[in-house]
């Protein structure tokens, strides 16, 4: 399966990055094709709410920036992994911009190939995940109807092992 991981952490050696590397290695060992995009290293603006994508654009966004790379992946990705640090009770702003821009390609419906979503979160304190979980459950599992591929935080017991198992059972 093709898997797209969106890394919302700007820290190359942070906890989110280590969670992703465990996930990637385990999934690739099982034969999956994993692409990781560091969204903080990209030029991705927020959604303009201009509705061009749902009218004249027919699914294309009016803004020409690095989001085009992500839209291209979304056409044939089977699983989406949203990985982020928690900033003020939510995912990072950089990843939130990407999710808002999903409006062009995942709203009102995800492409046929996209079946699953998972979330990896890192925070300083425990019990910081309600905001991110609400969006994951409501927008990705609920609205888009994607299968739950797992939800792991750095405050889960043996979280790296949990991520490994999650990647091995995609
Ligand atoms: C702008 C900012 C806001 C943060 N807000 C929170 C927060 O609300 N709750 C929390 O537990 N940690 C918060 N943190 C700490 C990070 O979530 C924590 O350091 C996390 O491990 C960073 O992930 P990373 O190592 O992958 O970059 C914040 C950090 C930054 C820089």
mmCIF file of C-alpha atoms and ligand atoms in Angstrom:
data_model
loop_
_atom_site.group_PDB
_atom_site.id
_atom_site.type_symbol
_atom_site.label_atom_id
_atom_site.label_comp_id
_atom_site.label_asym_id
_atom_site.label_seq_id
_atom_site.Cartn_x
_atom_site.Cartn_y
_atom_site.Cartn_z
ATOM 1 C CA UNK A 1 0.000 0.000 0.000
ATOM 2 C CA UNK A 2 1.142 3.564 -0.625
ATOM 3 C CA UNK A 3 1.326 5.499 2.632
ATOM 4 C CA UNK A 4 1.689 9.256 2.928
ATOM 5 C CA UNK A 5 3.047 10.594 6.231
ATOM 6 C CA UNK A 6 2.714 14.310 6.861
ATOM 7 C CA UNK A 7 5.194 15.466 9.479
ATOM 8 C CA UNK A 8 3.963 18.605 11.233
ATOM 9 C CA UNK A 9 7.028 19.050 13.450
ATOM 10 C CA UNK A 10 9.728 21.568 12.556
ATOM 11 C CA UNK A 11 12.264 19.723 14.724
ATOM 12 C CA UNK A 12 14.300 17.242 12.641
ATOM 13 C CA UNK A 13 15.367 15.312 15.746
ATOM 14 C CA UNK A 14 12.174 15.701 17.752
ATOM 15 C CA UNK A 15 9.822 13.066 19.118
ATOM 16 C CA UNK A 16 7.463 13.233 16.131
ATOM 17 C CA UNK A 17 10.394 12.574 13.775
ATOM 18 C CA UNK A 18 11.413 9.498 15.798
ATOM 19 C CA UNK A 19 7.838 8.207 15.835
ATOM 20 C CA UNK A 20 7.720 8.574 12.058
ATOM 21 C CA UNK A 21 11.015 6.809 11.542
ATOM 22 C CA UNK A 22 9.843 3.775 13.575
ATOM 23 C CA UNK A 23 6.590 3.732 11.609
ATOM 24 C CA UNK A 24 8.371 4.046 8.242
ATOM 25 C CA UNK A 25 10.894 1.314 8.917
ATOM 26 C CA UNK A 26 8.259 -1.161 10.152
ATOM 27 C CA UNK A 27 5.850 -0.415 7.287
ATOM 28 C CA UNK A 28 8.596 -0.662 4.639
ATOM 29 C CA UNK A 29 9.744 -3.978 6.103
ATOM 30 C CA UNK A 30 6.228 -5.234 5.369
ATOM 31 C CA UNK A 31 6.507 -4.079 1.751
ATOM 32 C CA UNK A 32 4.589 -0.810 1.963
ATOM 33 C CA UNK A 33 5.736 2.294 0.091
ATOM 34 C CA UNK A 34 6.060 5.161 2.565
ATOM 35 C CA UNK A 35 6.502 8.810 1.565
ATOM 36 C CA UNK A 36 7.215 11.321 4.328
ATOM 37 C CA UNK A 37 6.661 15.021 3.698
ATOM 38 C CA UNK A 38 8.058 17.498 6.216
ATOM 39 C CA UNK A 39 5.383 20.129 5.881
ATOM 40 C CA UNK A 40 7.365 22.666 7.945
ATOM 41 C CA UNK A 41 10.049 22.667 5.229
ATOM 42 C CA UNK A 42 7.465 23.440 2.546
ATOM 43 C CA UNK A 43 5.873 26.581 1.302
ATOM 44 C CA UNK A 44 2.207 25.869 2.000
ATOM 45 C CA UNK A 45 -0.217 28.723 2.585
ATOM 46 C CA UNK A 46 -3.580 28.572 4.328
ATOM 47 C CA UNK A 47 -6.837 27.995 2.430
ATOM 48 C CA UNK A 48 -8.307 31.144 0.869
ATOM 49 C CA UNK A 49 -11.891 29.822 0.943
ATOM 50 C CA UNK A 50 -12.294 31.148 -2.604
ATOM 51 C CA UNK A 51 -14.122 27.954 -3.715
ATOM 52 C CA UNK A 52 -12.178 27.929 -7.017
ATOM 53 C CA UNK A 53 -11.474 24.205 -6.401
ATOM 54 C CA UNK A 54 -15.186 23.408 -6.215
ATOM 55 C CA UNK A 55 -16.158 25.524 -9.196
ATOM 56 C CA UNK A 56 -13.977 26.417 -12.193
ATOM 57 C CA UNK A 57 -10.944 24.586 -10.755
ATOM 58 C CA UNK A 58 -12.657 21.164 -10.715
ATOM 59 C CA UNK A 59 -10.538 19.943 -7.797
ATOM 60 C CA UNK A 60 -7.469 22.102 -8.521
ATOM 61 C CA UNK A 61 -6.465 24.747 -6.002
ATOM 62 C CA UNK A 62 -5.984 28.317 -7.218
ATOM 63 C CA UNK A 63 -2.806 28.644 -5.119
ATOM 64 C CA UNK A 64 0.359 27.319 -6.728
ATOM 65 C CA UNK A 65 2.659 26.277 -3.897
ATOM 66 C CA UNK A 66 4.103 23.069 -2.423
ATOM 67 C CA UNK A 67 0.614 21.783 -1.644
ATOM 68 C CA UNK A 68 0.583 20.577 -5.265
ATOM 69 C CA UNK A 69 3.038 17.833 -4.250
ATOM 70 C CA UNK A 70 0.651 16.655 -1.525
ATOM 71 C CA UNK A 71 -2.400 16.810 -3.811
ATOM 72 C CA UNK A 72 -0.496 14.616 -6.296
ATOM 73 C CA UNK A 73 0.211 12.014 -3.569
ATOM 74 C CA UNK A 74 -3.416 12.029 -2.429
ATOM 75 C CA UNK A 75 -4.542 10.771 -5.849
ATOM 76 C CA UNK A 76 -3.171 7.273 -5.232
ATOM 77 C CA UNK A 77 -2.312 7.070 -1.522
ATOM 78 C CA UNK A 78 -3.993 4.272 0.406
ATOM 79 C CA UNK A 79 -3.237 5.552 3.891
ATOM 80 C CA UNK A 80 -2.682 8.967 5.375
ATOM 81 C CA UNK A 81 -0.669 9.412 8.576
ATOM 82 C CA UNK A 82 -0.957 12.780 10.311
ATOM 83 C CA UNK A 83 2.005 13.243 12.655
ATOM 84 C CA UNK A 84 2.390 16.341 14.794
ATOM 85 C CA UNK A 85 3.530 17.923 17.999
ATOM 86 C CA UNK A 86 0.772 19.429 20.122
ATOM 87 C CA UNK A 87 0.897 23.228 20.099
ATOM 88 C CA UNK A 88 -1.678 24.922 22.322
ATOM 89 C CA UNK A 89 -3.893 21.827 22.492
ATOM 90 C CA UNK A 90 -3.945 21.193 18.731
ATOM 91 C CA UNK A 91 -1.726 20.078 15.864
ATOM 92 C CA UNK A 92 0.962 22.478 14.594
ATOM 93 C CA UNK A 93 -0.148 25.428 12.472
ATOM 94 C CA UNK A 94 1.894 24.178 9.514
ATOM 95 C CA UNK A 95 0.000 20.870 9.445
ATOM 96 C CA UNK A 96 -3.330 22.633 10.020
ATOM 97 C CA UNK A 97 -2.716 24.668 6.839
ATOM 98 C CA UNK A 98 -2.220 21.415 4.923
ATOM 99 C CA UNK A 99 -5.420 19.924 6.339
ATOM 100 C CA UNK A 100 -7.403 23.041 5.435
ATOM 101 C CA UNK A 101 -6.033 22.764 1.884
ATOM 102 C CA UNK A 102 -7.388 19.186 1.722
ATOM 103 C CA UNK A 103 -10.591 21.073 0.912
ATOM 104 C CA UNK A 104 -9.587 20.901 -2.773
ATOM 105 C CA UNK A 105 -8.939 17.170 -2.949
ATOM 106 C CA UNK A 106 -10.690 15.484 0.002
ATOM 107 C CA UNK A 107 -13.908 17.489 0.204
ATOM 108 C CA UNK A 108 -16.661 16.448 -0.123
ATOM 109 C CA UNK A 109 -15.197 12.988 -0.744
ATOM 110 C CA UNK A 110 -11.789 11.323 -0.569
ATOM 111 C CA UNK A 111 -10.357 9.659 -3.695
ATOM 112 C CA UNK A 112 -11.381 5.998 -4.085
ATOM 113 C CA UNK A 113 -7.842 4.794 -3.250
ATOM 114 C CA UNK A 114 -7.677 6.464 0.181
ATOM 115 C CA UNK A 115 -8.905 3.940 2.736
ATOM 116 C CA UNK A 116 -7.201 4.594 6.062
ATOM 117 C CA UNK A 117 -5.957 7.333 8.352
ATOM 118 C CA UNK A 118 -3.761 7.303 11.433
ATOM 119 C CA UNK A 119 -2.444 9.911 13.843
ATOM 120 C CA UNK A 120 0.862 10.180 15.732
ATOM 121 C CA UNK A 121 1.131 12.933 18.343
ATOM 122 C CA UNK A 122 3.855 14.242 20.642
ATOM 123 C CA UNK A 123 3.312 16.638 23.529
ATOM 124 C CA UNK A 124 5.039 17.856 26.668
ATOM 125 C CA UNK A 125 2.150 17.006 28.992
ATOM 126 C CA UNK A 126 -0.261 14.061 28.891
ATOM 127 C CA UNK A 127 -3.997 14.533 28.244
ATOM 128 C CA UNK A 128 -3.368 17.169 25.587
ATOM 129 C CA UNK A 129 -4.938 15.300 22.693
ATOM 130 C CA UNK A 130 -8.653 16.112 22.826
ATOM 131 C CA UNK A 131 -8.518 18.773 20.074
ATOM 132 C CA UNK A 132 -6.478 16.674 17.643
ATOM 133 C CA UNK A 133 -8.519 13.554 18.423
ATOM 134 C CA UNK A 134 -11.774 15.431 17.795
ATOM 135 C CA UNK A 135 -10.592 16.420 14.311
ATOM 136 C CA UNK A 136 -9.218 12.940 13.555
ATOM 137 C CA UNK A 137 -12.442 11.213 14.622
ATOM 138 C CA UNK A 138 -14.795 13.803 13.155
ATOM 139 C CA UNK A 139 -13.103 14.817 9.901
ATOM 140 C CA UNK A 140 -11.161 11.736 8.846
ATOM 141 C CA UNK A 141 -12.957 8.710 10.306
ATOM 142 C CA UNK A 142 -16.439 10.226 10.550
ATOM 143 C CA UNK A 143 -16.892 12.602 7.624
ATOM 144 C CA UNK A 144 -14.572 10.903 5.112
ATOM 145 C CA UNK A 145 -15.387 7.429 6.429
ATOM 146 C CA UNK A 146 -11.736 6.297 6.509
ATOM 147 C CA UNK A 147 -10.747 3.221 8.450
ATOM 148 C CA UNK A 148 -8.973 3.857 11.770
ATOM 149 C CA UNK A 149 -5.314 2.980 11.181
ATOM 150 C CA UNK A 150 -4.302 3.886 14.750
ATOM 151 C CA UNK A 151 -3.857 6.780 17.156
ATOM 152 C CA UNK A 152 -0.643 6.852 19.196
ATOM 153 C CA UNK A 153 0.835 9.517 21.454
ATOM 154 C CA UNK A 154 4.196 9.735 23.185
ATOM 155 C CA UNK A 155 2.377 9.367 26.505
ATOM 156 C CA UNK A 156 1.039 5.904 25.622
ATOM 157 C CA UNK A 157 2.820 3.079 27.373
ATOM 158 C CA UNK A 158 5.478 1.554 25.055
ATOM 159 C CA UNK A 159 4.452 4.009 22.353
ATOM 160 C CA UNK A 160 7.254 3.130 19.943
ATOM 161 C CA UNK A 161 6.274 -0.539 20.125
ATOM 162 C CA UNK A 162 2.641 0.454 19.598
ATOM 163 C CA UNK A 163 3.670 2.372 16.463
ATOM 164 C CA UNK A 164 5.683 -0.589 15.207
ATOM 165 C CA UNK A 165 2.686 -2.899 15.624
ATOM 166 C CA UNK A 166 0.394 -0.372 13.966
ATOM 167 C CA UNK A 167 2.740 -0.154 10.943
ATOM 168 C CA UNK A 168 3.055 -3.933 10.724
ATOM 169 C CA UNK A 169 -0.707 -4.402 10.572
ATOM 170 C CA UNK A 170 -1.605 -1.818 7.939
HETATM 171 C C1 LIG B 1 4.475 26.689 20.197
HETATM 172 C C2 LIG B 1 4.450 25.492 21.124
HETATM 173 C C3 LIG B 1 3.271 25.189 21.788
HETATM 174 C C4 LIG B 1 3.198 24.072 22.623
HETATM 175 N N1 LIG B 1 2.013 23.770 23.251
HETATM 176 C C5 LIG B 1 1.938 22.671 24.020
HETATM 177 C C6 LIG B 1 0.717 22.328 24.682
HETATM 178 O O1 LIG B 1 -0.301 22.987 24.557
HETATM 179 N N2 LIG B 1 0.696 21.211 25.454
HETATM 180 C C7 LIG B 1 1.807 20.423 25.622
HETATM 181 O O2 LIG B 1 1.732 19.423 26.328
HETATM 182 N N3 LIG B 1 2.978 20.713 25.001
HETATM 183 C C8 LIG B 1 3.060 21.813 24.219
HETATM 184 N N4 LIG B 1 4.252 22.113 23.580
HETATM 185 C C9 LIG B 1 5.384 21.167 23.700
HETATM 186 C C10 LIG B 1 5.456 20.201 22.531
HETATM 187 O O3 LIG B 1 4.209 19.609 22.240
HETATM 188 C C11 LIG B 1 6.443 19.073 22.833
HETATM 189 O O4 LIG B 1 7.722 19.631 23.093
HETATM 190 C C12 LIG B 1 6.533 18.057 21.712
HETATM 191 O O5 LIG B 1 7.234 16.946 22.158
HETATM 192 C C13 LIG B 1 7.245 18.599 20.489
HETATM 193 O O6 LIG B 1 7.270 17.598 19.506
HETATM 194 P P1 LIG B 1 8.575 17.392 18.596
HETATM 195 O O7 LIG B 1 9.642 16.899 19.538
HETATM 196 O O8 LIG B 1 8.196 16.342 17.635
HETATM 197 O O9 LIG B 1 8.867 18.665 17.923
HETATM 198 C C14 LIG B 1 4.357 23.238 22.776
HETATM 199 C C15 LIG B 1 5.544 23.568 22.105
HETATM 200 C C16 LIG B 1 5.602 24.680 21.283
HETATM 201 C C17 LIG B 1 6.883 25.012 20.558
#
